[in-house]
Short mmCIF file of C-alpha atoms and ligand atoms in Angstrom, two decimals:
data_model
loop_
_atom_site.label_atom_id
_atom_site.label_comp_id
_atom_site.label_asym_id
_atom_site.label_seq_id
_atom_site.Cartn_x
_atom_site.Cartn_y
_atom_site.Cartn_z
CA MET C 11 70.82 86.29 107.14
CA THR C 12 69.42 82.86 107.48
CA ALA C 13 65.97 81.95 108.94
CA THR C 14 65.65 80.32 112.25
CA PRO C 15 66.07 76.51 111.40
CA ILE C 16 63.02 74.47 111.98
CA LEU C 17 65.27 71.83 113.61
CA SER C 18 68.71 72.18 114.96
CA GLY C 19 71.22 70.52 117.17
CA ARG C 20 74.47 71.67 118.89
CA ASP C 21 77.30 69.57 120.26
CA VAL C 22 74.66 66.60 120.29
CA THR C 23 76.44 63.77 122.10
CA LYS C 24 75.27 60.43 123.32
CA LYS C 25 77.53 57.93 125.35
CA PHE C 26 76.39 54.35 126.18
CA ARG C 27 78.88 53.37 128.70
CA GLY C 28 82.25 53.48 127.21
CA LEU C 29 80.90 53.98 123.59
CA THR C 30 80.45 57.47 122.26
CA ALA C 31 77.76 56.59 119.79
CA ILE C 32 77.18 60.36 118.78
CA ASP C 33 80.02 62.63 119.20
CA SER C 34 79.48 66.31 119.28
CA VAL C 35 77.25 66.55 116.26
CA ASP C 36 75.70 69.94 114.86
CA PHE C 37 72.86 69.87 112.42
CA GLU C 38 70.61 72.52 111.07
CA LEU C 39 67.36 71.77 109.07
CA GLN C 40 65.58 74.62 107.03
CA GLU C 41 62.08 74.48 105.95
CA GLY C 42 61.26 73.38 102.43
CA ARG C 43 64.00 70.95 101.93
CA ILE C 44 64.87 67.06 102.10
CA TYR C 45 67.75 66.04 104.12
CA GLY C 46 69.80 62.88 104.23
CA LEU C 47 71.67 61.16 107.01
CA ILE C 48 74.15 58.53 105.74
CA GLY C 49 77.04 56.55 106.94
CA PRO C 50 78.28 52.93 107.41
CA ASN C 51 76.50 50.49 109.59
CA GLY C 52 76.76 51.38 113.24
CA ALA C 53 77.59 55.01 112.48
CA GLY C 54 75.04 56.32 114.80
CA LYS C 55 72.23 57.36 112.27
CA SER C 56 69.44 55.82 114.17
CA THR C 57 70.75 56.84 117.53
CA LEU C 58 70.78 60.54 116.29
CA PHE C 59 67.05 60.03 115.37
CA ASN C 60 66.57 58.44 118.82
CA LEU C 61 67.93 61.51 120.39
CA VAL C 62 65.90 63.98 118.29
CA THR C 63 62.74 61.95 119.26
CA ALA C 64 63.64 61.64 122.85
CA TYR C 65 63.95 57.90 122.82
CA TYR C 66 67.17 58.46 124.71
CA PRO C 67 68.23 61.47 126.76
CA LEU C 68 71.31 63.46 125.35
CA THR C 69 74.59 63.06 127.26
CA THR C 70 75.52 66.72 126.38
CA GLY C 71 74.47 69.26 123.89
CA GLU C 72 71.09 70.68 122.86
CA ILE C 73 68.26 70.27 120.38
CA ARG C 74 65.93 73.11 119.22
CA TYR C 75 62.69 73.20 117.28
CA ARG C 76 62.02 76.68 115.87
CA GLY C 77 64.60 78.01 118.14
CA GLU C 78 63.22 76.62 121.37
CA ARG C 79 64.97 73.86 123.41
CA ILE C 80 63.19 70.56 123.07
CA ASP C 81 65.83 68.11 124.51
CA GLY C 82 64.18 66.88 127.60
CA LEU C 83 60.60 66.86 126.35
CA PRO C 84 58.84 63.58 126.16
CA THR C 85 58.25 61.93 122.67
CA TYR C 86 54.40 62.58 122.77
CA ARG C 87 55.16 66.28 123.32
CA LEU C 88 57.37 66.35 120.32
CA ASN C 89 54.71 64.69 118.22
CA GLN C 90 52.24 67.49 119.34
CA ILE C 91 54.63 70.31 118.32
CA GLY C 92 55.05 68.63 114.87
CA ILE C 93 58.00 66.08 115.08
CA ALA C 94 57.14 62.71 113.68
CA ARG C 95 59.28 59.60 112.94
CA ALA C 96 58.58 56.58 110.80
CA PHE C 97 60.34 53.59 112.18
CA GLN C 98 62.60 51.18 110.20
CA ILE C 99 60.48 48.17 111.56
CA SER C 100 56.87 48.92 110.71
CA LYS C 101 54.53 48.03 113.59
CA PRO C 102 50.97 48.81 112.46
CA PHE C 103 48.27 47.16 114.22
CA PRO C 104 47.78 43.96 112.12
CA ALA C 105 44.13 43.17 112.84
CA ILE C 106 42.76 46.40 111.48
CA THR C 107 42.77 47.94 108.03
CA VAL C 108 45.33 50.23 106.49
CA ARG C 109 42.66 53.09 106.77
CA GLU C 110 42.05 52.41 110.27
CA ASN C 111 45.71 52.45 111.02
CA VAL C 112 46.17 55.84 109.16
CA ARG C 113 43.04 57.08 111.18
CA VAL C 114 44.80 56.41 114.42
CA GLY C 115 47.60 58.70 113.64
CA ALA C 116 45.04 61.37 112.36
CA LEU C 117 43.47 61.14 115.83
CA TYR C 118 46.59 61.90 117.52
CA GLY C 119 49.54 64.32 116.75
CA VAL C 120 49.36 68.05 116.40
CA PRO C 121 46.30 69.21 118.37
CA GLY C 122 43.69 71.52 116.81
CA PRO C 123 40.62 71.15 114.79
CA ARG C 124 40.69 68.72 111.78
CA ASP C 125 38.52 66.58 109.90
CA VAL C 126 39.93 63.14 110.74
CA ASP C 127 38.27 61.44 107.84
CA ALA C 128 39.61 64.22 105.47
CA VAL C 129 43.15 63.90 106.75
CA THR C 130 43.04 60.16 106.58
CA GLU C 131 41.93 60.01 102.86
CA ASP C 132 44.41 62.64 102.02
CA VAL C 133 47.29 60.71 103.43
CA LEU C 134 46.24 57.58 101.90
CA ALA C 135 46.21 59.30 98.51
CA LEU C 136 49.56 61.05 98.97
CA THR C 137 51.18 57.70 100.02
CA GLY C 138 49.49 55.76 97.28
CA LEU C 139 47.79 53.34 99.82
CA GLY C 140 44.23 54.34 98.52
CA GLU C 141 43.74 50.87 96.78
CA MET C 142 44.98 49.05 99.83
CA ALA C 143 42.80 50.93 102.28
CA ASP C 144 40.27 48.28 103.14
CA ARG C 145 42.89 45.50 103.52
CA LYS C 146 43.95 44.25 106.89
CA SER C 147 47.32 45.50 107.70
CA GLY C 148 48.83 42.24 108.80
CA GLY C 149 50.35 40.38 105.89
CA LEU C 150 50.68 43.45 103.66
CA PRO C 151 53.73 43.17 101.20
CA VAL C 152 56.88 45.00 102.64
CA GLY C 153 56.61 47.91 100.19
CA ASN C 154 53.07 48.86 101.35
CA LEU C 155 54.18 48.21 105.04
CA ARG C 156 56.93 50.91 104.60
CA LYS C 157 54.42 53.13 103.17
CA LEU C 158 51.94 52.56 105.90
CA GLU C 159 54.59 53.43 108.45
CA ILE C 160 55.21 56.79 106.61
CA ALA C 161 51.42 57.29 106.24
CA ARG C 162 50.84 56.77 110.05
CA ALA C 163 53.46 59.39 110.93
CA LEU C 164 52.24 61.72 108.31
CA ALA C 165 48.62 61.54 109.61
CA THR C 166 49.85 63.21 112.90
CA ARG C 167 50.45 66.28 110.71
CA PRO C 168 53.92 66.77 111.48
CA LYS C 169 56.16 69.81 110.29
CA VAL C 170 59.31 67.49 110.40
CA LEU C 171 59.32 63.79 109.44
CA LEU C 172 62.34 61.61 110.27
CA ALA C 173 62.30 58.46 108.22
CA ASP C 174 64.88 55.75 109.13
CA GLU C 175 65.65 53.47 106.25
CA PRO C 176 62.09 53.67 104.70
CA CYS C 177 63.44 51.86 101.59
CA ALA C 178 64.92 48.79 103.63
CA GLY C 179 64.05 45.49 101.87
CA LEU C 180 62.35 47.40 98.78
CA ASN C 181 63.30 46.60 95.18
CA PRO C 182 64.47 49.36 92.93
CA SER C 183 61.11 50.15 91.56
CA GLU C 184 59.59 50.31 95.10
CA THR C 185 62.50 52.44 96.26
CA SER C 186 61.85 55.01 93.51
CA ASP C 187 58.27 54.94 94.34
CA MET C 188 59.09 55.80 97.88
CA MET C 189 61.41 58.49 97.04
CA GLU C 190 58.60 60.10 94.85
CA CYS C 191 56.23 59.74 97.88
CA LEU C 192 58.82 61.63 100.00
CA ARG C 193 59.05 64.31 97.48
CA ASN C 194 55.44 64.76 97.48
CA ILE C 195 55.47 65.01 101.31
CA SER C 196 58.06 67.61 101.04
CA ARG C 197 56.11 69.71 98.58
CA ARG C 198 53.29 69.78 101.12
CA GLY C 199 55.78 71.70 103.32
CA VAL C 200 57.02 68.86 105.61
CA VAL C 201 60.75 68.87 106.16
CA VAL C 202 61.91 65.31 105.61
CA TRP C 203 64.99 63.78 107.21
CA LEU C 204 65.91 60.48 105.74
CA VAL C 205 68.27 57.65 106.66
CA GLU C 206 69.01 55.59 103.60
CA HIS C 207 71.62 53.15 102.32
CA ASP C 208 70.88 53.42 98.74
CA MET C 209 73.29 56.17 97.57
CA ARG C 210 71.62 56.82 94.40
CA ALA C 211 68.26 57.22 96.07
CA VAL C 212 69.61 59.63 98.60
CA MET C 213 71.41 61.66 95.93
CA GLY C 214 68.42 61.93 93.82
CA VAL C 215 66.08 63.18 96.44
CA CYS C 216 68.04 65.10 99.10
CA ASP C 217 68.94 68.78 99.00
CA TRP C 218 71.62 68.39 101.77
CA ILE C 219 73.19 65.35 103.30
CA TYR C 220 74.87 64.77 106.64
CA VAL C 221 77.55 61.92 106.89
CA LEU C 222 78.28 60.15 110.07
CA GLU C 223 81.22 57.81 110.84
CA ALA C 224 81.76 56.35 114.20
CA GLY C 225 79.38 58.80 115.75
CA ALA C 226 81.08 61.88 114.37
CA LYS C 227 79.82 64.20 111.47
CA ILE C 228 82.51 63.68 108.99
CA ALA C 229 80.86 65.68 106.10
CA GLU C 230 77.80 67.68 105.13
CA GLY C 231 76.78 69.39 101.96
CA ASN C 232 74.79 69.15 98.76
CA PRO C 233 74.85 65.62 97.17
CA GLN C 234 77.23 66.42 94.34
CA ASP C 235 79.85 67.69 96.95
CA VAL C 236 79.28 64.89 99.35
CA VAL C 237 79.86 62.04 96.87
CA ARG C 238 83.16 63.62 95.89
CA ASN C 239 84.29 64.06 99.41
CA PRO C 240 87.42 61.97 100.05
CA ARG C 241 86.50 61.40 103.65
CA VAL C 242 83.19 60.25 102.74
CA ILE C 243 84.62 57.82 99.92
CA GLU C 244 87.03 56.42 102.42
CA ALA C 245 84.28 55.85 104.99
CA TYR C 246 82.31 53.97 102.48
CA LEU C 247 84.92 52.07 100.67
CA GLY C 248 87.26 51.70 103.60
CA VAL C 249 90.21 52.95 101.38
CA ALA C 250 91.59 56.24 100.70
CA PRO C 251 90.41 57.46 97.35
CA PRO C 252 92.59 57.78 94.31
CA ALA C 253 94.31 61.12 93.94
CA ALA C 254 92.15 61.81 90.93
CA ALA C 255 89.09 61.93 93.14
CA GLU C 256 90.61 64.85 95.04
CA GLU C 257 91.26 67.05 92.02
CA THR C 258 87.60 67.59 91.31
CA ALA C 259 86.48 67.84 94.94
P1 ADP J 24 73.26 53.15 112.51
O1 ADP J 24 71.85 53.28 112.67
O2 ADP J 24 74.19 54.11 111.90
O3 ADP J 24 73.40 51.71 111.83
P2 ADP J 24 73.24 52.90 115.49
O4 ADP J 24 72.78 54.45 115.72
O5 ADP J 24 72.08 51.81 115.49
O6 ADP J 24 73.95 52.84 113.94
O7 ADP J 24 74.30 52.38 116.49
C1 ADP J 24 75.55 53.18 116.71
C2 ADP J 24 76.32 52.69 117.79
O8 ADP J 24 75.68 52.75 119.00
C3 ADP J 24 76.38 51.15 117.60
O9 ADP J 24 77.88 50.85 117.83
C4 ADP J 24 75.51 50.67 118.41
O10 ADP J 24 75.91 49.23 118.87
C5 ADP J 24 75.40 51.46 119.60
N1 ADP J 24 74.20 51.51 120.20
C6 ADP J 24 73.11 51.78 119.76
N2 ADP J 24 72.02 51.73 120.69
C7 ADP J 24 72.70 51.36 121.91
C8 ADP J 24 72.14 51.13 123.18
N3 ADP J 24 70.82 51.26 123.44
N4 ADP J 24 73.00 50.59 124.05
C9 ADP J 24 74.38 50.50 123.75
N5 ADP J 24 74.86 50.76 122.54
C10 ADP J 24 74.04 51.21 121.44
MG1 MG J 25 70.07 52.24 111.94
#
């Protein structure tokens, strides 16, 4: 018996005129885990996140949160029920401080009693932004901007956090810092779903990985199985893998 997934999709499809950007994709996210979403450029990763967060309507299919249909709900409602997204392009309010930006997140999000100051300080500490808290957000180095994007989403107190390339533009040490931050967020009981190009980073942090190519799900599984999957290797390298790779698969 498996628990009701916190987030699931069935036959999720998105067509932009002639182009099928997402082609009948199924997914199922369980509590307590970190998920990855990988695939070559243009595979449809951001589009899938855009569908989950209602940025676009689905062409067909359905998305459920704790078993209830959520496709068709507006983005702010999704935020209220516990689905948050950190964007690839960070857009904090530049003229206010890091702390104030996080505070904005704490004022919104999941309704209910909360201590806005406590949430803000907790999120600043969890994301390692404490020392930066009084700086203006405009002109922050990219590593801190990415963290601020995560922090703003986290301050809305989500149960599911979608992060689209949170390590884009980060150096290796900033990348491992971000991965550690996502691990800590997961330990707090937030289900993290992560789009990431750095295979090593994805493999190190994710419990389960979905692989898209040209809008279709070509594989899913734990990191060890996914890296050995011939279709995944081919999608990434553009060539069929040598036969030896299949022996161990
Ligand atoms: P990824 O994030 O995996 O790099 P995207 O989800 O951004 O890929 O894009 C998947 C495909 O859908 C691409 O071919 C892209 O050009 C197309 N696409 C994305 N958004 C739109 C849109 N609003 N209108 C038309 N085509 C789009
Ligand atoms: Mg993308």
